[in-house]
Amino acid sequence: MSSISRLPRIGVLANEDSWYFRDLQRAAAGLAEVERLDFGALRSQIGGSECIDAGVKISGQFDAVIVRTMPPGSLEQVVFRMDALAALQRQGVLVVNPPRSMEMAIDKYLTLSILAEAGFRVPETHVCQTWQEAMQSYEMLGPSVVVKPIFGGEGRGIMRVESADLAHRVFKTLQQLGQVIYLQKFISHPGYDLRVLVLENQMWGMRRSSQDDWRTNLSHGATATPEPIPPEIADQARRAVEALGLVIAGLDFLPDGEGGWYLLEANAVPGWKGLSAACDVDIAAELIRFVVGRI
């Protein structure tokens, strides 16, 4: 974009009560004007040059947009939101993360498919559309599997299934709801995983530990401590972000108990509240500096 004398104007697609929006607003003081935008208010007007707004005009008025939430919606709503962000990108607005990368990363199946094809070690995963096929997969992957929604984060909607009877009920219910059935072989682990947050050429690591839950999400009560990133994991993190085309990402690595690691998933809208506290780093300030430097 052309040089500007005013402060850069950055829109943040975030929930009304978002801690992350407030953190970015704090970090941007004196560097940029930061305003909250609502995904649900996104709209487009086409007839000549396309104009996109979200209660306030974005096209031609904002220099960058940071995506800080990905609210649930119908397939049409999700597709339109990504299309609108892509249109803003074509207009010269910096979008973080890039829309095409967001499309890949919010889809667990597509993400895992790309990572597996690129040679990363991922959990054995089956994706089915009928409960009968899912039961066949359960027989192959069981007796303990993890069932996940293809879209979702922070551990929402994830459950562990450890019996054929429960699997039968869960898979039938998911099919009746029109859901794709996504199940992974449960990987025994020592009660922790490694979250690596990557922002362009920087990365930070934290260990997420849980004594009472097989899930290590902080939202489910896990604790966070700073953790050195092993060189092989740092290399994998860089390659994974590059494969998905992400600028900022949270990557979850799970130890196999034998010195190796699985790459579980990549989060294109990563939280940093716990990591900032654990690692004593101002991630919001780092992100604002990055965005302002790219405008």
Short mmCIF file of N, CA, C and O in Angstrom, two decimals, residues 199-295:
data_model
loop_
_atom_site.label_atom_id
_atom_site.label_comp_id
_atom_site.label_asym_id
_atom_site.label_seq_id
_atom_site.Cartn_x
_atom_site.Cartn_y
_atom_site.Cartn_z
N LEU A 199 5.31 -17.19 14.95
CA LEU A 199 4.96 -15.91 14.33
C LEU A 199 6.08 -15.54 13.38
O LEU A 199 7.15 -15.11 13.81
N GLU A 200 5.86 -15.77 12.11
CA GLU A 200 6.86 -15.59 11.07
C GLU A 200 8.15 -16.33 11.45
O GLU A 200 8.17 -17.55 11.47
N ASN A 201 9.22 -15.61 11.80
CA ASN A 201 10.50 -16.26 12.10
C ASN A 201 10.74 -16.46 13.59
O ASN A 201 11.82 -16.89 13.98
N GLN A 202 9.74 -16.16 14.42
CA GLN A 202 9.89 -16.33 15.85
C GLN A 202 9.05 -17.51 16.32
O GLN A 202 8.02 -17.83 15.73
N MET A 203 9.46 -18.14 17.42
CA MET A 203 8.63 -19.19 18.00
C MET A 203 8.90 -19.31 19.49
O MET A 203 10.00 -19.01 19.98
N TRP A 204 7.86 -19.72 20.20
CA TRP A 204 7.92 -19.91 21.64
C TRP A 204 7.26 -21.24 21.97
O TRP A 204 6.34 -21.68 21.29
N GLY A 205 7.74 -21.88 23.04
CA GLY A 205 7.19 -23.18 23.41
C GLY A 205 6.70 -23.21 24.84
O GLY A 205 7.29 -22.58 25.73
N MET A 206 5.62 -23.94 25.06
CA MET A 206 5.16 -24.16 26.44
C MET A 206 4.68 -25.60 26.57
O MET A 206 4.14 -26.19 25.62
N ARG A 207 4.90 -26.14 27.77
CA ARG A 207 4.40 -27.46 28.10
C ARG A 207 3.03 -27.31 28.74
O ARG A 207 2.87 -26.56 29.70
N ARG A 208 2.05 -28.02 28.20
CA ARG A 208 0.71 -28.03 28.77
C ARG A 208 0.50 -29.38 29.45
O ARG A 208 0.53 -30.42 28.79
N SER A 209 0.34 -29.34 30.78
CA SER A 209 0.26 -30.57 31.56
C SER A 209 -1.10 -30.70 32.23
O SER A 209 -1.69 -29.70 32.66
N SER A 210 -1.59 -31.94 32.31
CA SER A 210 -2.86 -32.20 32.97
C SER A 210 -2.76 -33.51 33.73
O SER A 210 -2.39 -34.54 33.16
N GLN A 211 -3.08 -33.46 35.02
CA GLN A 211 -3.06 -34.66 35.85
C GLN A 211 -4.42 -35.37 35.85
O GLN A 211 -4.49 -36.56 36.13
N ASP A 212 -5.48 -34.63 35.56
CA ASP A 212 -6.83 -35.17 35.72
C ASP A 212 -7.59 -35.37 34.42
O ASP A 212 -8.72 -35.86 34.43
N ASP A 213 -7.02 -34.98 33.29
CA ASP A 213 -7.74 -35.05 32.02
C ASP A 213 -6.76 -35.44 30.93
O ASP A 213 -5.63 -34.95 30.89
N TRP A 214 -7.18 -36.35 30.05
CA TRP A 214 -6.30 -36.74 28.94
C TRP A 214 -6.10 -35.61 27.95
O TRP A 214 -5.15 -35.61 27.19
N ARG A 215 -7.02 -34.62 27.99
CA ARG A 215 -6.85 -33.43 27.16
C ARG A 215 -5.94 -32.44 27.87
O ARG A 215 -6.00 -32.29 29.09
N THR A 216 -5.11 -31.75 27.09
CA THR A 216 -4.16 -30.81 27.70
C THR A 216 -4.48 -29.36 27.36
O THR A 216 -3.62 -28.48 27.46
N ASN A 217 -5.73 -29.10 27.00
CA ASN A 217 -6.12 -27.72 26.71
C ASN A 217 -6.18 -26.92 28.00
O ASN A 217 -6.70 -27.38 29.02
N LEU A 218 -5.67 -25.69 27.96
CA LEU A 218 -5.71 -24.83 29.14
C LEU A 218 -7.15 -24.54 29.55
O LEU A 218 -7.43 -24.35 30.73
N SER A 219 -8.05 -24.50 28.56
CA SER A 219 -9.45 -24.24 28.87
C SER A 219 -10.09 -25.38 29.65
O SER A 219 -11.17 -25.23 30.22
N HIS A 220 -9.42 -26.53 29.71
CA HIS A 220 -9.91 -27.67 30.47
C HIS A 220 -9.10 -27.89 31.75
O HIS A 220 -9.14 -28.97 32.34
N GLY A 221 -8.36 -26.86 32.17
CA GLY A 221 -7.67 -26.93 33.45
C GLY A 221 -6.22 -27.33 33.41
O GLY A 221 -5.60 -27.50 34.47
N ALA A 222 -5.65 -27.51 32.23
CA ALA A 222 -4.22 -27.85 32.16
C ALA A 222 -3.38 -26.66 32.63
O ALA A 222 -3.82 -25.51 32.62
N THR A 223 -2.16 -26.94 33.07
CA THR A 223 -1.24 -25.89 33.50
C THR A 223 -0.18 -25.67 32.42
O THR A 223 0.13 -26.58 31.64
N ALA A 224 0.37 -24.46 32.39
CA ALA A 224 1.34 -24.10 31.35
C ALA A 224 2.66 -23.68 31.98
O ALA A 224 2.68 -22.90 32.95
N THR A 225 3.75 -24.20 31.45
CA THR A 225 5.10 -23.81 31.87
C THR A 225 5.95 -23.62 30.62
O THR A 225 5.72 -24.28 29.60
N PRO A 226 6.95 -22.73 30.66
CA PRO A 226 7.81 -22.56 29.49
C PRO A 226 8.58 -23.84 29.21
O PRO A 226 8.94 -24.58 30.13
N GLU A 227 8.82 -24.11 27.95
CA GLU A 227 9.49 -25.35 27.55
C GLU A 227 10.45 -25.08 26.39
O GLU A 227 10.04 -24.51 25.37
N PRO A 228 11.71 -25.45 26.53
CA PRO A 228 12.63 -25.32 25.39
C PRO A 228 12.12 -26.16 24.21
O PRO A 228 11.61 -27.27 24.41
N ILE A 229 12.26 -25.63 23.03
CA ILE A 229 11.79 -26.34 21.84
C ILE A 229 12.95 -27.16 21.27
O ILE A 229 13.97 -26.60 20.86
N PRO A 230 12.83 -28.50 21.25
CA PRO A 230 13.90 -29.32 20.68
C PRO A 230 14.16 -28.91 19.22
O PRO A 230 13.21 -28.54 18.51
N PRO A 231 15.41 -28.96 18.79
CA PRO A 231 15.73 -28.54 17.42
C PRO A 231 14.90 -29.23 16.35
O PRO A 231 14.48 -28.59 15.38
N GLU A 232 14.62 -30.53 16.53
CA GLU A 232 13.86 -31.24 15.51
C GLU A 232 12.41 -30.76 15.47
O GLU A 232 11.78 -30.73 14.41
N ILE A 233 11.88 -30.35 16.63
CA ILE A 233 10.52 -29.82 16.67
C ILE A 233 10.47 -28.43 16.07
O ILE A 233 9.52 -28.07 15.36
N ALA A 234 11.49 -27.62 16.35
CA ALA A 234 11.55 -26.28 15.75
C ALA A 234 11.57 -26.38 14.23
O ALA A 234 10.89 -25.62 13.53
N ASP A 235 12.33 -27.34 13.71
CA ASP A 235 12.39 -27.53 12.25
C ASP A 235 11.03 -27.97 11.71
O ASP A 235 10.57 -27.47 10.67
N GLN A 236 10.37 -28.90 12.42
CA GLN A 236 9.06 -29.36 11.98
C GLN A 236 8.04 -28.22 12.01
O GLN A 236 7.19 -28.11 11.12
N ALA A 237 8.12 -27.39 13.05
CA ALA A 237 7.17 -26.27 13.18
C ALA A 237 7.32 -25.31 12.00
O ALA A 237 6.33 -24.86 11.42
N ARG A 238 8.55 -25.00 11.65
CA ARG A 238 8.78 -24.10 10.51
C ARG A 238 8.22 -24.71 9.22
O ARG A 238 7.57 -24.02 8.42
N ARG A 239 8.49 -25.99 9.01
CA ARG A 239 8.04 -26.64 7.78
C ARG A 239 6.52 -26.77 7.73
O ARG A 239 5.91 -26.64 6.67
N ALA A 240 5.89 -27.01 8.89
CA ALA A 240 4.44 -27.14 8.92
C ALA A 240 3.76 -25.82 8.60
O ALA A 240 2.79 -25.77 7.83
N VAL A 241 4.26 -24.74 9.19
CA VAL A 241 3.70 -23.41 8.92
C VAL A 241 3.86 -23.07 7.44
O VAL A 241 2.95 -22.52 6.81
N GLU A 242 5.01 -23.41 6.90
CA GLU A 242 5.25 -23.15 5.47
C GLU A 242 4.31 -23.98 4.60
O GLU A 242 3.77 -23.48 3.61
N ALA A 243 4.09 -25.24 4.96
CA ALA A 243 3.22 -26.11 4.17
C ALA A 243 1.79 -25.60 4.14
O ALA A 243 1.09 -25.74 3.13
N LEU A 244 1.36 -24.97 5.24
CA LEU A 244 -0.01 -24.47 5.34
C LEU A 244 -0.13 -23.00 4.96
O LEU A 244 -1.24 -22.48 4.89
N GLY A 245 1.00 -22.33 4.75
CA GLY A 245 0.98 -20.93 4.34
C GLY A 245 0.55 -19.97 5.44
O GLY A 245 0.04 -18.89 5.16
N LEU A 246 0.76 -20.35 6.70
CA LEU A 246 0.32 -19.53 7.82
C LEU A 246 1.39 -18.52 8.23
O LEU A 246 2.58 -18.75 8.04
N VAL A 247 0.95 -17.41 8.80
CA VAL A 247 1.84 -16.39 9.35
C VAL A 247 2.01 -16.59 10.84
O VAL A 247 3.11 -16.55 11.38
N ILE A 248 0.89 -16.81 11.53
CA ILE A 248 0.90 -17.12 12.95
C ILE A 248 0.13 -18.41 13.15
O ILE A 248 -0.92 -18.63 12.52
N ALA A 249 0.65 -19.30 13.99
CA ALA A 249 0.00 -20.60 14.17
C ALA A 249 0.41 -21.18 15.51
O ALA A 249 1.51 -20.94 16.02
N GLY A 250 -0.50 -21.97 16.07
CA GLY A 250 -0.20 -22.78 17.25
C GLY A 250 -0.13 -24.23 16.82
O GLY A 250 -1.10 -24.76 16.27
N LEU A 251 0.99 -24.88 17.05
CA LEU A 251 1.19 -26.27 16.64
C LEU A 251 1.28 -27.14 17.89
O LEU A 251 2.01 -26.81 18.83
N ASP A 252 0.55 -28.24 17.89
CA ASP A 252 0.51 -29.13 19.05
C ASP A 252 1.28 -30.41 18.74
O ASP A 252 0.91 -31.16 17.83
N PHE A 253 2.32 -30.65 19.54
CA PHE A 253 3.15 -31.83 19.40
C PHE A 253 2.96 -32.72 20.63
O PHE A 253 3.02 -32.24 21.77
N LEU A 254 2.74 -34.01 20.40
CA LEU A 254 2.50 -34.96 21.49
C LEU A 254 3.62 -35.98 21.54
O LEU A 254 3.91 -36.64 20.53
N PRO A 255 4.29 -36.14 22.71
CA PRO A 255 5.35 -37.14 22.81
C PRO A 255 4.77 -38.54 22.79
O PRO A 255 3.69 -38.78 23.33
N ASP A 256 5.50 -39.47 22.16
CA ASP A 256 5.00 -40.84 22.09
C ASP A 256 5.51 -41.71 23.23
O ASP A 256 5.22 -42.91 23.29
N GLY A 257 6.30 -41.11 24.15
CA GLY A 257 6.84 -41.87 25.28
C GLY A 257 8.10 -42.63 24.95
O GLY A 257 8.70 -43.26 25.82
N GLU A 258 8.53 -42.57 23.68
CA GLU A 258 9.73 -43.30 23.26
C GLU A 258 10.73 -42.38 22.59
O GLU A 258 11.59 -42.83 21.83
N GLY A 259 10.62 -41.09 22.85
CA GLY A 259 11.56 -40.13 22.28
C GLY A 259 11.11 -39.48 20.99
O GLY A 259 11.78 -38.59 20.47
N GLY A 260 9.97 -39.93 20.46
CA GLY A 260 9.45 -39.35 19.23
C GLY A 260 8.26 -38.45 19.50
O GLY A 260 7.78 -38.33 20.63
N TRP A 261 7.77 -37.81 18.45
CA TRP A 261 6.67 -36.86 18.57
C TRP A 261 5.67 -37.04 17.45
O TRP A 261 6.03 -37.38 16.32
N TYR A 262 4.39 -36.79 17.77
CA TYR A 262 3.34 -36.68 16.77
C TYR A 262 2.97 -35.21 16.63
O TYR A 262 2.93 -34.47 17.63
N LEU A 263 2.68 -34.77 15.43
CA LEU A 263 2.10 -33.45 15.20
C LEU A 263 0.58 -33.64 15.14
O LEU A 263 0.06 -34.27 14.22
N LEU A 264 -0.12 -33.13 16.16
CA LEU A 264 -1.56 -33.37 16.26
C LEU A 264 -2.36 -32.47 15.35
O LEU A 264 -3.25 -32.92 14.64
N GLU A 265 -2.10 -31.15 15.41
CA GLU A 265 -2.87 -30.23 14.59
C GLU A 265 -2.22 -28.86 14.57
O GLU A 265 -1.31 -28.57 15.35
N ALA A 266 -2.71 -28.03 13.68
CA ALA A 266 -2.24 -26.64 13.56
C ALA A 266 -3.44 -25.72 13.74
O ALA A 266 -4.47 -25.91 13.10
N ASN A 267 -3.29 -24.74 14.60
CA ASN A 267 -4.37 -23.80 14.90
C ASN A 267 -4.05 -22.46 14.25
O ASN A 267 -3.03 -21.85 14.56
N ALA A 268 -4.94 -22.01 13.36
CA ALA A 268 -4.71 -20.76 12.65
C ALA A 268 -5.19 -19.54 13.41
O ALA A 268 -4.92 -18.41 13.01
N VAL A 269 -5.90 -19.76 14.51
CA VAL A 269 -6.34 -18.66 15.39
C VAL A 269 -5.88 -19.02 16.80
O VAL A 269 -6.68 -19.28 17.69
N PRO A 270 -4.56 -19.06 17.02
CA PRO A 270 -4.04 -19.56 18.29
C PRO A 270 -4.22 -18.56 19.43
O PRO A 270 -4.04 -17.36 19.26
N GLY A 271 -4.57 -19.08 20.59
CA GLY A 271 -4.58 -18.25 21.78
C GLY A 271 -3.16 -18.07 22.30
O GLY A 271 -2.29 -18.89 22.04
N TRP A 272 -2.95 -16.98 23.02
CA TRP A 272 -1.60 -16.76 23.58
C TRP A 272 -1.65 -16.29 25.03
O TRP A 272 -0.63 -15.97 25.61
N LYS A 273 -2.82 -16.29 25.63
CA LYS A 273 -2.93 -15.80 27.01
C LYS A 273 -2.06 -16.62 27.95
O LYS A 273 -1.26 -16.08 28.73
N GLY A 274 -2.20 -17.95 27.89
CA GLY A 274 -1.41 -18.81 28.75
C GLY A 274 0.06 -18.78 28.40
O GLY A 274 0.93 -18.78 29.28
N LEU A 275 0.37 -18.76 27.11
CA LEU A 275 1.76 -18.76 26.68
C LEU A 275 2.47 -17.47 27.05
O LEU A 275 3.62 -17.50 27.49
N SER A 276 1.79 -16.34 26.91
CA SER A 276 2.40 -15.07 27.28
C SER A 276 2.79 -15.06 28.75
O SER A 276 3.87 -14.60 29.12
N ALA A 277 1.89 -15.60 29.59
CA ALA A 277 2.18 -15.64 31.03
C ALA A 277 3.29 -16.64 31.34
O ALA A 277 4.20 -16.34 32.12
N ALA A 278 3.23 -17.81 30.70
CA ALA A 278 4.22 -18.85 31.00
C ALA A 278 5.61 -18.46 30.52
O ALA A 278 6.61 -18.71 31.22
N CYS A 279 5.69 -17.85 29.35
CA CYS A 279 6.99 -17.54 28.75
C CYS A 279 7.43 -16.10 28.98
O CYS A 279 8.50 -15.69 28.51
N ASP A 280 6.59 -15.31 29.68
CA ASP A 280 6.90 -13.91 29.97
C ASP A 280 7.25 -13.16 28.69
O ASP A 280 8.28 -12.51 28.58
N VAL A 281 6.34 -13.25 27.71
CA VAL A 281 6.54 -12.58 26.42
C VAL A 281 5.23 -11.91 26.03
O VAL A 281 4.15 -12.45 26.28
N ASP A 282 5.31 -10.73 25.44
CA ASP A 282 4.14 -9.98 25.03
C ASP A 282 3.82 -10.33 23.57
O ASP A 282 4.25 -9.66 22.64
N ILE A 283 3.04 -11.40 23.39
CA ILE A 283 2.72 -11.86 22.05
C ILE A 283 1.91 -10.82 21.29
O ILE A 283 2.10 -10.61 20.09
N ALA A 284 0.99 -10.15 21.99
CA ALA A 284 0.18 -9.12 21.32
C ALA A 284 1.07 -8.04 20.73
O ALA A 284 0.85 -7.58 19.60
N ALA A 285 2.07 -7.61 21.48
CA ALA A 285 2.98 -6.58 20.98
C ALA A 285 3.78 -7.10 19.79
O ALA A 285 4.01 -6.37 18.82
N GLU A 286 4.22 -8.35 19.86
CA GLU A 286 4.96 -8.93 18.74
C GLU A 286 4.09 -8.99 17.49
O GLU A 286 4.55 -8.70 16.38
N LEU A 287 2.82 -9.35 17.65
CA LEU A 287 1.92 -9.45 16.50
C LEU A 287 1.63 -8.07 15.92
O LEU A 287 1.65 -7.90 14.69
N ILE A 288 1.40 -7.09 16.77
CA ILE A 288 1.14 -5.73 16.28
C ILE A 288 2.36 -5.19 15.53
O ILE A 288 2.24 -4.60 14.44
N ARG A 289 3.55 -5.41 16.08
CA ARG A 289 4.77 -4.94 15.40
C ARG A 289 4.92 -5.62 14.05
O ARG A 289 5.32 -4.99 13.06
N PHE A 290 4.60 -6.90 14.00
CA PHE A 290 4.69 -7.62 12.72
C PHE A 290 3.72 -7.03 11.70
O PHE A 290 4.10 -6.76 10.55
N VAL A 291 2.46 -6.83 12.11
CA VAL A 291 1.45 -6.33 11.18
C VAL A 291 1.79 -4.92 10.72
O VAL A 291 1.74 -4.61 9.52
N VAL A 292 2.16 -4.05 11.65
CA VAL A 292 2.52 -2.67 11.28
C VAL A 292 3.71 -2.66 10.33
O VAL A 292 3.76 -1.89 9.36
N GLY A 293 4.66 -3.57 10.57
CA GLY A 293 5.84 -3.62 9.70
C GLY A 293 5.51 -4.11 8.30
O GLY A 293 6.26 -3.82 7.36
N ARG A 294 4.41 -4.87 8.15
CA ARG A 294 4.03 -5.39 6.84
C ARG A 294 3.11 -4.43 6.06
O ARG A 294 2.89 -4.63 4.87
N ILE A 295 2.53 -3.45 6.73
CA ILE A 295 1.60 -2.54 6.06
C ILE A 295 2.39 -1.60 5.14
O ILE A 295 3.34 -0.97 5.60
#
